[in-house]
Amino acid sequence: RSAVGCRAEGESGGVGVQTAVETDYKRSNIFSTLRDWWRHPPRDDDGPLTGPGNVSLSDYQCLNDHHFIQLGTDDGGLEGVDIGQKLGAGSYGSVFCGKLRGGEHDGLDVVAKRAIDWEGRICDNGLNTTQMESRIQHFADMGTIGQDCAKLSVKYLEVEAYMNDLVMAARPAAAAPYLGMMMLNGSRWLVWEFAGKDTLEDVLVRCHEEGSLTPLAKSLQYEEFDPSDPKSFQTLVNILARHLVECVIMMTEAGVAHRDVKPLNMLCVNGRLLMIDFGSAASMGIKGRVGYDWDKSPCDPRYAPPEQFIDEKHWTKYDLYSAALIVVRVIFRPFWCGQYFDEFSEQFHRAGYDLDRWLDTLIRSDATISGSDKASRWHLPLAFKRRHRSDSSEREEQYVELAAKSCSLDQYKEGKLTMCSIMEGLELLSHEGGVCWSSLRGMLKEYPKDRSDARRLLVDLDEELVRAGVDLDRFFGEIEYP
């Protein structure tokens, strides 16, 4: 796990934000004065983000020309951050718990992240000549792969700082509350106010272990959830989808494509979802497009859309596709287990990113339907065989019928990926409104230009939730951090 655990990051559609560190305190006491419009002038992408391979002492100079928010000591009596227990590490960064030291919010719980290794040209006044020479020698002793990884880790940390800054300025309710950046012992750290420790991935693991979506309902504060009631299941899925779509819209309004939307990067906080880990993000909606390279696309292939390389004209649809795959993972019971979802992802790719083709493959490989026992084998209905010429609603009815048949046969075994195992999800999708076949297919269109409009989806989800008796203000109102 990288940058997860008790990591924290944090107004659209009436959503407000209240944090222990109030906005005016952040702006005047923690952050240094910001000199430029929008806080981020275009950066020269041709210049190196780290020092060259042949490092000398003169390369250890501070980056005085960056424009990120600084977690400073010039105001409010803030002395620094005490770094505590390590929460986890990935390929490019390590994450720790910590506490603010000094100032009005002395002792405030935070989460801090630093690059995995060498900090390139970044330095602070706390390093003496011997310490800097030691770090230079450490870098020189690393192999080529290690050096490349170290340089990338610094670049991704820069990108993450930049994106968090943008989101905090435009739509802070979309991500965990980012406090800024600090220098400590020659390394640069990004700091967030601690907001919670559970990711959506953690919640889905508990759902798998308990065999119920009750943990998800608790995380989203849907107290009326009844795991045996199909309507309750439908409402829970619509609440989740509504949160996901709202996050995507707020990212768009901030001018940011996250590019790594997945359960591991969604923090569950007091009934809401907050996006974290912006190391793969790109500022597609503002001048400069930091984090974007036309020939590179850092992403998780399990949740990435077919284009993988972001479409510059339709970049707002990239994250929507990933959000739709999270919905798929929730509505189909076997996918609560990450292993089964990984298998689905491979099959889904082979099926040309088409849910109907994937289901076609699943049906024909379902041993409970087409097993070796001829007595239990049955023929696929003509309407299904000619699905491209049949009405979509007729085809969707066939899916449910096939699933029911799969459940009725002796060969069905709990834990197997069969039509029976996803019957609840197929029944849910057969309804109109909210998350259904029409909306899900629209979000999962192969070409970005053809995908659904997120705002229309939000309106449809709201209408469906109101019909189900859900108080929108209760579920999607203000959020308070612990």
CSV table of C-alpha atoms in Angstrom, one decimal:
chain,number,residue,atom,x,y,z
A,1,ARG,CA,0.0,0.0,0.0
A,2,SER,CA,1.4,3.4,-1.0
A,3,ALA,CA,0.2,6.6,0.6
A,4,VAL,CA,-2.9,4.9,2.1
A,5,GLY,CA,-3.7,3.8,5.6
A,6,CYS,CA,-4.4,6.9,7.8
A,7,ARG,CA,-3.3,9.1,4.9
A,8,ALA,CA,-5.5,12.2,4.4
A,9,GLU,CA,-6.3,14.4,1.4
A,10,GLY,CA,-10.1,16.1,1.2
A,11,GLU,CA,-17.5,22.7,-2.8
A,12,SER,CA,-19.7,21.6,-5.4
A,13,GLY,CA,-23.4,20.9,-5.3
A,14,GLY,CA,-23.8,22.5,-1.9
A,15,VAL,CA,-21.0,20.7,-0.3
A,16,GLY,CA,-19.0,22.6,2.4
A,17,VAL,CA,-15.9,21.7,4.2
A,18,GLN,CA,-15.0,22.1,7.8
A,19,THR,CA,-11.6,21.0,9.1
A,20,ALA,CA,-9.7,21.3,12.3
A,21,VAL,CA,-7.3,23.7,10.6
A,22,GLU,CA,-9.7,26.4,9.3
A,23,THR,CA,-9.3,27.9,5.9
A,24,ASP,CA,-8.2,31.3,7.1
A,25,TYR,CA,-5.6,29.7,9.4
A,26,LYS,CA,-4.3,27.6,6.5
A,27,ARG,CA,-4.0,30.6,4.2
A,28,SER,CA,-2.5,33.1,6.7
A,29,ASN,CA,-0.6,31.0,9.3
A,30,ILE,CA,0.6,27.8,7.6
A,31,PHE,CA,1.0,28.7,4.0
A,32,SER,CA,3.5,31.3,2.8
A,33,THR,CA,2.4,34.3,0.7
A,34,LEU,CA,1.4,33.3,-2.8
A,35,ARG,CA,2.6,35.7,-5.5
A,36,ASP,CA,1.0,34.4,-8.7
A,37,TRP,CA,-2.4,34.3,-10.2
A,38,TRP,CA,-4.0,30.8,-9.7
A,39,ARG,CA,-1.0,30.1,-7.6
A,40,HIS,CA,0.6,28.1,-10.4
A,41,PRO,CA,2.3,29.9,-13.3
A,42,PRO,CA,3.1,27.7,-16.3
A,43,ARG,CA,6.3,25.7,-15.6
A,44,ASP,CA,9.1,25.1,-18.1
A,45,ASP,CA,8.8,21.3,-18.6
A,46,ASP,CA,12.0,21.2,-20.5
A,47,GLY,CA,14.1,21.8,-17.4
A,48,PRO,CA,15.1,18.8,-15.2
A,49,LEU,CA,13.1,18.2,-12.1
A,50,THR,CA,16.1,16.6,-10.3
A,51,GLY,CA,19.8,16.9,-10.5
A,52,PRO,CA,21.8,15.3,-13.3
A,53,GLY,CA,23.3,11.8,-13.1
A,54,ASN,CA,26.8,13.1,-12.5
A,55,VAL,CA,26.1,14.8,-9.2
A,56,SER,CA,28.3,17.4,-7.6
A,57,LEU,CA,27.9,19.4,-4.4
A,58,SER,CA,26.8,22.5,-6.4
A,59,ASP,CA,23.8,20.5,-7.6
A,60,TYR,CA,22.4,20.5,-4.1
A,61,GLN,CA,20.7,23.9,-4.4
A,62,CYS,CA,17.3,24.7,-3.1
A,63,LEU,CA,14.5,25.1,-5.7
A,64,ASN,CA,13.7,28.7,-5.1
A,65,ASP,CA,11.7,29.0,-8.3
A,66,HIS,CA,8.9,26.5,-7.5
A,67,HIS,CA,5.4,27.9,-6.7
A,68,PHE,CA,3.9,25.2,-4.4
A,69,ILE,CA,2.3,26.0,-1.1
A,70,GLN,CA,4.9,26.0,1.6
A,71,LEU,CA,4.3,24.6,5.1
A,72,GLY,CA,6.2,27.4,6.7
A,73,THR,CA,7.4,28.6,10.1
A,74,ASP,CA,7.1,32.3,9.5
A,75,ASP,CA,3.7,32.7,11.0
A,76,GLY,CA,1.5,31.2,13.7
A,77,GLY,CA,4.4,29.7,15.7
A,78,LEU,CA,4.4,26.5,13.7
A,79,GLU,CA,7.7,24.7,14.4
A,80,GLY,CA,7.4,21.7,12.2
A,81,VAL,CA,6.0,18.2,12.0
A,82,ASP,CA,7.0,15.2,14.2
A,83,ILE,CA,7.1,12.1,12.0
A,84,GLY,CA,5.7,9.0,13.6
A,85,GLN,CA,4.9,5.4,12.5
A,86,LYS,CA,5.4,4.4,8.9
A,87,LEU,CA,2.1,3.5,7.3
A,88,GLY,CA,3.3,2.0,4.1
A,89,ALA,CA,5.5,2.4,1.0
A,90,GLY,CA,5.1,2.0,-2.7
A,91,SER,CA,7.5,2.2,-5.7
A,92,TYR,CA,7.9,5.9,-5.4
A,93,GLY,CA,7.0,7.1,-1.9
A,94,SER,CA,6.6,6.4,1.8
A,95,VAL,CA,3.8,7.5,4.1
A,96,PHE,CA,4.0,8.2,7.8
A,97,CYS,CA,1.7,9.4,10.6
A,98,GLY,CA,2.7,12.6,12.4
A,99,LYS,CA,1.7,15.6,14.5
A,100,LEU,CA,2.1,19.3,14.0
A,101,ARG,CA,4.4,20.9,16.5
A,102,GLY,CA,3.9,24.4,17.8
A,103,GLY,CA,1.3,27.0,16.9
A,104,GLU,CA,-2.4,27.2,17.3
A,105,HIS,CA,-2.9,23.6,16.3
A,106,ASP,CA,-0.1,22.0,18.1
A,107,GLY,CA,-0.6,18.2,18.2
A,108,LEU,CA,-2.9,18.1,15.2
A,109,ASP,CA,-2.8,14.6,13.6
A,110,VAL,CA,-1.4,14.6,10.1
A,111,VAL,CA,-0.1,12.3,7.4
A,112,ALA,CA,3.2,13.0,5.7
A,113,LYS,CA,4.6,11.6,2.5
A,114,ARG,CA,8.1,11.8,1.0
A,115,ALA,CA,9.8,10.5,-2.1
A,116,ILE,CA,11.2,7.0,-1.8
A,117,ASP,CA,14.9,8.1,-2.1
A,118,TRP,CA,17.2,10.8,-3.3
A,119,GLU,CA,15.9,14.3,-3.4
A,120,GLY,CA,17.9,15.6,-6.3
A,121,ARG,CA,18.5,19.3,-6.1
A,122,ILE,CA,16.1,19.8,-3.2
A,123,CYS,CA,17.8,20.8,0.1
A,124,ASP,CA,17.4,22.7,3.3
A,125,ASN,CA,19.6,24.6,5.6
A,126,GLY,CA,19.7,21.7,8.0
A,127,LEU,CA,22.2,19.6,6.1
A,128,ASN,CA,25.9,20.3,6.6
A,129,THR,CA,28.6,19.6,4.0
A,130,THR,CA,29.3,16.1,5.2
A,131,GLN,CA,25.7,15.1,5.2
A,132,MET,CA,25.2,16.4,1.6
A,133,GLU,CA,28.3,14.7,0.4
A,134,SER,CA,27.1,11.5,2.0
A,135,ARG,CA,23.8,11.8,0.1
A,136,ILE,CA,25.6,12.5,-3.1
A,137,GLN,CA,27.7,9.4,-2.7
A,138,HIS,CA,24.6,7.3,-1.9
A,139,PHE,CA,23.1,8.4,-5.1
A,140,ALA,CA,26.3,7.7,-7.1
A,141,ASP,CA,26.4,4.2,-5.6
A,142,MET,CA,22.9,3.4,-6.9
A,143,GLY,CA,22.4,1.6,-10.1
A,144,THR,CA,20.8,3.1,-13.2
A,145,ILE,CA,17.4,1.6,-12.4
A,146,GLY,CA,17.6,2.9,-8.8
A,147,GLN,CA,18.6,6.3,-10.0
A,148,ASP,CA,15.7,6.4,-12.5
A,149,CYS,CA,13.3,5.3,-9.9
A,150,ALA,CA,14.6,7.9,-7.4
A,151,LYS,CA,14.2,10.7,-10.0
A,152,LEU,CA,10.7,9.6,-10.9
A,153,SER,CA,9.7,9.5,-7.2
A,154,VAL,CA,10.7,13.2,-6.9
A,155,LYS,CA,8.8,14.1,-10.1
A,156,TYR,CA,5.6,12.3,-8.9
A,157,LEU,CA,5.9,14.0,-5.5
A,158,GLU,CA,6.1,17.4,-7.3
A,159,VAL,CA,3.0,16.5,-9.4
A,160,GLU,CA,1.1,15.4,-6.3
A,161,ALA,CA,1.9,18.6,-4.5
A,162,TYR,CA,0.8,20.6,-7.5
A,163,MET,CA,-2.5,18.7,-8.0
A,164,ASN,CA,-3.4,18.9,-4.3
A,165,ASP,CA,-2.8,22.6,-4.3
A,166,LEU,CA,-5.1,23.0,-7.4
A,167,VAL,CA,-7.9,20.9,-5.8
A,168,MET,CA,-7.7,22.7,-2.5
A,169,ALA,CA,-8.1,26.0,-4.3
A,170,ALA,CA,-11.0,24.9,-6.4
A,171,ARG,CA,-12.9,22.0,-4.9
A,172,PRO,CA,-11.5,21.0,-1.5
A,173,ALA,CA,-14.5,18.7,-0.8
A,174,ALA,CA,-13.1,16.3,-3.4
A,175,ALA,CA,-9.9,15.3,-1.6
A,176,ALA,CA,-8.5,15.0,1.9
A,177,PRO,CA,-7.3,18.3,3.4
A,178,TYR,CA,-3.9,19.1,2.1
A,179,LEU,CA,-1.8,21.4,4.3
A,180,GLY,CA,1.2,21.9,2.1
A,181,MET,CA,4.9,21.0,1.8
A,182,MET,CA,7.8,21.2,4.2
A,183,MET,CA,11.6,20.4,4.2
A,184,LEU,CA,12.9,18.1,6.8
A,185,ASN,CA,16.4,16.6,7.0
A,186,GLY,CA,17.0,17.4,3.3
A,187,SER,CA,13.9,15.8,2.1
A,188,ARG,CA,10.6,17.3,0.9
A,189,TRP,CA,7.4,16.1,2.6
A,190,LEU,CA,3.8,16.6,1.6
A,191,VAL,CA,1.5,17.0,4.6
A,192,TRP,CA,-2.3,16.3,5.0
A,193,GLU,CA,-4.5,16.7,7.9
A,194,PHE,CA,-5.5,13.2,9.1
A,195,ALA,CA,-9.0,12.5,8.0
A,196,GLY,CA,-9.4,8.8,8.4
A,197,LYS,CA,-7.7,5.5,7.8
A,198,ASP,CA,-10.2,3.4,5.8
A,199,THR,CA,-10.0,3.3,2.0
A,200,LEU,CA,-12.9,1.9,-0.1
A,201,GLU,CA,-10.6,-1.1,-0.8
A,202,ASP,CA,-10.4,-1.8,2.9
A,203,VAL,CA,-14.2,-1.6,3.1
A,204,LEU,CA,-14.6,-4.0,0.2
A,205,VAL,CA,-12.2,-6.5,1.8
A,206,ARG,CA,-14.5,-6.5,4.9
A,207,CYS,CA,-17.5,-6.9,2.7
A,208,HIS,CA,-15.9,-10.0,1.1
A,209,GLU,CA,-14.9,-11.4,4.5
A,210,GLU,CA,-18.5,-10.9,5.9
A,211,GLY,CA,-20.3,-11.9,2.7
A,212,SER,CA,-22.4,-8.7,2.9
A,213,LEU,CA,-22.3,-5.1,1.8
A,214,THR,CA,-23.1,-4.0,5.4
A,215,PRO,CA,-19.5,-2.6,5.9
A,216,LEU,CA,-20.0,-0.4,2.9
A,217,ALA,CA,-23.4,0.8,4.1
A,218,LYS,CA,-21.8,1.7,7.4
A,219,SER,CA,-19.0,3.6,5.7
A,220,LEU,CA,-21.5,5.6,3.7
A,221,GLN,CA,-23.8,6.0,6.8
A,222,TYR,CA,-26.7,4.3,5.1
A,223,GLU,CA,-28.2,3.0,8.4
A,224,GLU,CA,-31.4,1.7,6.9
A,225,PHE,CA,-29.5,-0.9,4.8
A,226,ASP,CA,-31.0,-4.4,4.7
A,227,PRO,CA,-28.7,-6.9,3.0
A,228,SER,CA,-31.7,-9.1,2.2
A,229,ASP,CA,-33.7,-6.3,0.5
A,230,PRO,CA,-33.0,-5.8,-3.3
A,231,LYS,CA,-34.4,-2.2,-3.1
A,232,SER,CA,-32.0,-1.5,-0.2
A,233,PHE,CA,-29.1,-2.9,-2.3
A,234,GLN,CA,-30.1,-0.7,-5.2
A,235,THR,CA,-30.2,2.4,-3.0
A,236,LEU,CA,-26.8,1.7,-1.6
A,237,VAL,CA,-25.3,1.3,-5.0
A,238,ASN,CA,-26.9,4.6,-6.2
A,239,ILE,CA,-25.5,6.4,-3.1
A,240,LEU,CA,-22.0,5.0,-3.9
A,241,ALA,CA,-22.3,5.9,-7.6
A,242,ARG,CA,-23.5,9.4,-6.7
A,243,HIS,CA,-20.5,10.0,-4.5
A,244,LEU,CA,-18.1,8.7,-7.2
A,245,VAL,CA,-19.7,10.8,-10.0
A,246,GLU,CA,-19.6,13.9,-7.7
A,247,CYS,CA,-15.9,13.4,-7.1
A,248,VAL,CA,-15.3,13.1,-10.9
A,249,ILE,CA,-17.2,16.4,-11.5
A,250,MET,CA,-15.3,18.2,-8.8
A,251,MET,CA,-12.0,17.0,-10.3
A,252,THR,CA,-13.1,18.4,-13.7
A,253,GLU,CA,-14.0,21.7,-12.1
A,254,ALA,CA,-10.5,21.9,-10.6
A,255,GLY,CA,-9.0,21.2,-14.0
A,256,VAL,CA,-7.5,17.9,-12.9
A,257,ALA,CA,-7.7,14.4,-14.4
A,258,HIS,CA,-6.8,12.0,-11.5
A,259,ARG,CA,-6.0,9.0,-13.8
A,260,ASP,CA,-5.8,6.5,-10.9
A,261,VAL,CA,-9.4,6.4,-9.6
A,262,LYS,CA,-9.8,3.1,-7.8
A,263,PRO,CA,-11.0,1.8,-4.4
A,264,LEU,CA,-7.4,2.0,-2.9
A,265,ASN,CA,-7.4,5.8,-3.7
A,266,MET,CA,-10.8,6.6,-2.2
A,267,LEU,CA,-10.8,7.5,1.5
A,268,CYS,CA,-14.0,6.8,3.4
A,269,VAL,CA,-14.6,9.7,5.8
A,270,ASN,CA,-17.9,10.1,7.7
A,271,GLY,CA,-20.1,8.9,5.0
A,272,ARG,CA,-18.2,10.5,2.2
A,273,LEU,CA,-15.5,9.5,-0.4
A,274,LEU,CA,-12.4,11.6,-0.7
A,275,MET,CA,-9.8,11.2,-3.4
A,276,ILE,CA,-6.1,10.6,-2.5
A,277,ASP,CA,-2.9,9.9,-4.3
A,278,PHE,CA,-2.5,12.4,-7.1
A,279,GLY,CA,0.9,11.3,-8.2
A,280,SER,CA,-0.5,10.1,-11.6
A,281,ALA,CA,-2.8,13.2,-12.1
A,282,ALA,CA,-2.5,15.8,-14.9
A,283,SER,CA,-3.8,19.4,-14.8
A,284,MET,CA,-5.6,19.1,-18.2
A,285,GLY,CA,-7.9,22.0,-17.6
A,286,ILE,CA,-5.4,24.8,-17.0
A,287,LYS,CA,-2.5,26.3,-18.9
A,288,GLY,CA,0.7,24.3,-18.6
A,289,ARG,CA,-0.7,20.9,-18.1
A,290,VAL,CA,1.6,19.7,-15.4
A,291,GLY,CA,1.8,15.9,-15.1
A,292,TYR,CA,0.8,15.3,-18.7
A,293,ASP,CA,3.0,13.7,-21.3
A,294,TRP,CA,1.4,12.8,-24.6
A,295,ASP,CA,3.4,9.5,-24.8
A,296,LYS,CA,3.2,8.4,-21.1
A,297,SER,CA,0.2,7.3,-19.1
A,298,PRO,CA,0.8,6.2,-15.5
A,299,CYS,CA,-2.3,4.2,-14.6
A,300,ASP,CA,-3.6,1.0,-13.1
A,301,PRO,CA,-4.7,-1.1,-16.1
A,302,ARG,CA,-7.4,-2.8,-14.0
A,303,TYR,CA,-9.4,0.5,-13.7
A,304,ALA,CA,-8.0,2.5,-16.7
A,305,PRO,CA,-10.3,3.1,-19.8
A,306,PRO,CA,-9.5,1.5,-23.1
A,307,GLU,CA,-7.5,4.6,-24.4
A,308,GLN,CA,-5.2,4.5,-21.4
A,309,PHE,CA,-3.4,7.5,-22.9
A,310,ILE,CA,-5.7,10.4,-22.0
A,311,ASP,CA,-7.7,12.0,-24.8
A,312,GLU,CA,-6.9,15.7,-24.8
A,313,LYS,CA,-10.3,16.8,-26.2
A,314,HIS,CA,-12.3,14.5,-23.9
A,315,TRP,CA,-10.1,14.2,-20.8
A,316,THR,CA,-13.1,14.8,-18.5
A,317,LYS,CA,-14.4,11.3,-19.4
A,318,TYR,CA,-11.2,9.4,-18.3
A,319,ASP,CA,-12.0,9.2,-14.5
A,320,LEU,CA,-15.7,8.6,-15.2
A,321,TYR,CA,-14.8,5.3,-16.8
A,322,SER,CA,-12.8,4.3,-13.8
A,323,ALA,CA,-15.6,5.2,-11.5
A,324,ALA,CA,-18.0,3.0,-13.5
A,325,LEU,CA,-15.6,0.0,-13.0
A,326,ILE,CA,-15.8,0.6,-9.2
A,327,VAL,CA,-19.5,0.3,-9.5
A,328,VAL,CA,-19.2,-2.9,-11.4
A,329,ARG,CA,-16.9,-4.3,-8.6
A,330,VAL,CA,-19.6,-3.5,-6.0
A,331,ILE,CA,-22.7,-4.8,-7.8
A,332,PHE,CA,-21.2,-8.2,-8.6
A,333,ARG,CA,-20.6,-10.1,-5.4
A,334,PRO,CA,-17.5,-12.1,-6.4
A,335,PHE,CA,-15.6,-8.9,-7.3
A,336,TRP,CA,-15.6,-7.7,-3.6
A,337,CYS,CA,-12.6,-10.0,-3.6
A,338,GLY,CA,-9.7,-8.3,-5.4
A,339,GLN,CA,-8.5,-11.6,-6.9
A,340,TYR,CA,-11.8,-12.2,-8.7
A,341,PHE,CA,-11.8,-8.6,-9.9
A,342,ASP,CA,-8.3,-9.0,-11.3
A,343,GLU,CA,-9.5,-12.1,-13.2
A,344,PHE,CA,-12.5,-10.1,-14.5
A,345,SER,CA,-10.2,-7.3,-15.6
A,346,GLU,CA,-8.2,-9.6,-17.8
A,347,GLN,CA,-11.4,-11.2,-19.3
A,348,PHE,CA,-12.9,-7.8,-19.8
A,349,HIS,CA,-9.9,-6.6,-21.7
A,350,ARG,CA,-10.0,-9.7,-23.9
A,351,ALA,CA,-13.7,-9.0,-24.5
A,352,GLY,CA,-12.9,-5.6,-26.0
A,353,TYR,CA,-14.0,-3.6,-22.9
A,354,ASP,CA,-17.6,-4.7,-23.6
A,355,LEU,CA,-19.7,-6.0,-20.6
A,356,ASP,CA,-22.1,-7.9,-22.9
A,357,ARG,CA,-19.2,-9.7,-24.6
A,358,TRP,CA,-17.7,-10.5,-21.3
A,359,LEU,CA,-21.1,-11.9,-20.1
A,360,ASP,CA,-21.3,-13.9,-23.3
A,361,THR,CA,-17.9,-15.5,-22.5
A,362,LEU,CA,-19.0,-16.1,-18.9
A,363,ILE,CA,-22.2,-17.8,-19.9
A,364,ARG,CA,-20.5,-20.1,-22.4
A,365,SER,CA,-17.8,-21.0,-19.9
A,366,ASP,CA,-20.2,-21.4,-17.0
A,367,ALA,CA,-19.9,-25.1,-15.9
A,368,THR,CA,-23.3,-25.0,-14.2
A,369,ILE,CA,-24.9,-24.3,-17.6
A,370,SER,CA,-22.7,-26.0,-20.1
A,371,GLY,CA,-21.1,-28.7,-18.0
A,372,SER,CA,-20.3,-32.2,-19.2
A,373,ASP,CA,-23.5,-33.6,-17.7
A,374,LYS,CA,-25.9,-33.6,-20.7
A,375,ALA,CA,-28.9,-34.0,-18.4
A,376,SER,CA,-28.2,-30.6,-16.8
A,377,ARG,CA,-27.1,-28.9,-20.0
A,378,TRP,CA,-29.6,-26.5,-21.6
A,379,HIS,CA,-29.6,-24.4,-24.8
A,380,LEU,CA,-29.2,-20.7,-24.9
A,381,PRO,CA,-32.4,-18.9,-26.0
A,382,LEU,CA,-32.6,-17.7,-29.6
A,383,ALA,CA,-32.9,-14.1,-28.5
A,384,PHE,CA,-29.6,-14.3,-26.7
A,385,LYS,CA,-27.8,-16.1,-29.6
A,386,ARG,CA,-28.9,-13.2,-31.8
A,387,ARG,CA,-28.3,-10.5,-29.2
A,388,HIS,CA,-27.0,-8.0,-31.8
A,389,ARG,CA,-30.3,-8.2,-33.6
A,390,SER,CA,-32.5,-8.5,-30.4
A,391,ASP,CA,-33.8,-5.7,-28.3
A,392,SER,CA,-31.5,-4.8,-25.4
A,393,SER,CA,-34.2,-5.2,-22.8
A,394,GLU,CA,-34.9,-8.7,-24.0
A,395,ARG,CA,-31.2,-9.5,-23.8
A,396,GLU,CA,-31.1,-8.2,-20.2
A,397,GLU,CA,-34.0,-10.4,-19.2
A,398,GLN,CA,-32.1,-13.3,-20.7
A,399,TYR,CA,-29.2,-12.6,-18.4
A,400,VAL,CA,-31.4,-12.8,-15.3
A,401,GLU,CA,-33.0,-16.0,-16.6
A,402,LEU,CA,-29.7,-17.6,-17.3
A,403,ALA,CA,-28.5,-16.6,-13.8
A,404,ALA,CA,-31.6,-18.1,-12.2
A,405,LYS,CA,-31.0,-21.3,-14.2
A,406,SER,CA,-27.4,-21.4,-13.1
A,407,CYS,CA,-28.5,-21.2,-9.4
A,408,SER,CA,-31.0,-24.0,-9.9
A,409,LEU,CA,-28.5,-26.6,-11.1
A,410,ASP,CA,-26.7,-29.0,-8.9
A,411,GLN,CA,-23.2,-28.1,-10.1
A,412,TYR,CA,-23.4,-24.6,-8.6
A,413,LYS,CA,-20.9,-24.1,-5.9
A,414,GLU,CA,-20.5,-21.1,-3.6
A,415,GLY,CA,-17.4,-19.0,-4.4
A,416,LYS,CA,-17.3,-19.8,-8.2
A,417,LEU,CA,-17.6,-17.1,-10.7
A,418,THR,CA,-20.8,-18.1,-12.5
A,419,MET,CA,-23.9,-16.4,-13.7
A,420,CYS,CA,-25.5,-17.4,-10.4
A,421,SER,CA,-22.9,-15.6,-8.4
A,422,ILE,CA,-23.6,-12.3,-10.1
A,423,MET,CA,-27.4,-12.7,-10.2
A,424,GLU,CA,-28.1,-9.9,-7.7
A,425,GLY,CA,-26.1,-7.4,-9.8
A,426,LEU,CA,-27.9,-8.5,-13.0
A,427,GLU,CA,-31.3,-8.0,-11.3
A,428,LEU,CA,-30.3,-4.5,-10.1
A,429,LEU,CA,-29.1,-3.5,-13.6
A,430,SER,CA,-32.4,-4.6,-15.1
A,431,HIS,CA,-34.2,-1.7,-13.4
A,432,GLU,CA,-34.7,1.7,-14.9
A,433,GLY,CA,-33.1,4.8,-13.4
A,434,GLY,CA,-30.0,5.3,-11.3
A,435,VAL,CA,-27.4,2.6,-11.8
A,436,CYS,CA,-28.9,0.4,-14.5
A,437,TRP,CA,-27.8,-1.2,-17.8
A,438,SER,CA,-28.3,2.1,-19.7
A,439,SER,CA,-26.3,4.3,-17.4
A,440,LEU,CA,-23.5,1.7,-16.9
A,441,ARG,CA,-23.1,1.1,-20.6
A,442,GLY,CA,-23.0,4.9,-21.1
A,443,MET,CA,-20.2,5.3,-18.6
A,444,LEU,CA,-18.3,2.4,-20.1
A,445,LYS,CA,-18.4,3.4,-23.8
A,446,GLU,CA,-15.2,2.5,-25.6
A,447,TYR,CA,-14.6,6.0,-27.0
A,448,PRO,CA,-14.4,9.0,-24.6
A,449,LYS,CA,-16.5,11.2,-26.8
A,450,ASP,CA,-19.4,8.8,-26.6
A,451,ARG,CA,-19.4,8.4,-22.8
A,452,SER,CA,-22.2,9.8,-20.6
A,453,ASP,CA,-22.2,13.3,-19.3
A,454,ALA,CA,-21.3,13.2,-15.6
A,455,ARG,CA,-23.7,16.1,-14.7
A,456,ARG,CA,-26.7,14.4,-16.3
A,457,LEU,CA,-25.8,11.2,-14.4
A,458,LEU,CA,-25.7,13.1,-11.2
A,459,VAL,CA,-29.2,14.5,-11.8
A,460,ASP,CA,-30.5,11.1,-12.7
A,461,LEU,CA,-29.0,9.6,-9.6
A,462,ASP,CA,-30.5,12.3,-7.4
A,463,GLU,CA,-33.9,11.8,-8.9
A,464,GLU,CA,-33.7,8.0,-8.3
A,465,LEU,CA,-32.5,8.5,-4.7
A,466,VAL,CA,-35.3,11.0,-4.0
A,467,ARG,CA,-37.9,8.4,-5.3
A,468,ALA,CA,-36.3,5.9,-2.9
A,469,GLY,CA,-36.9,8.3,0.0
A,470,VAL,CA,-33.3,9.3,0.5
A,471,ASP,CA,-32.6,12.7,2.1
A,472,LEU,CA,-29.9,14.1,-0.2
A,473,ASP,CA,-28.8,16.8,2.3
A,474,ARG,CA,-28.1,14.1,4.9
A,475,PHE,CA,-25.9,12.0,2.6
A,476,PHE,CA,-24.3,14.7,0.5
A,477,GLY,CA,-24.2,17.8,2.7
A,478,GLU,CA,-21.3,19.1,4.8
A,479,ILE,CA,-18.5,16.9,5.9
A,480,GLU,CA,-16.6,17.2,9.2
A,481,TYR,CA,-13.3,15.4,9.7
A,482,PRO,CA,-12.6,13.5,12.9
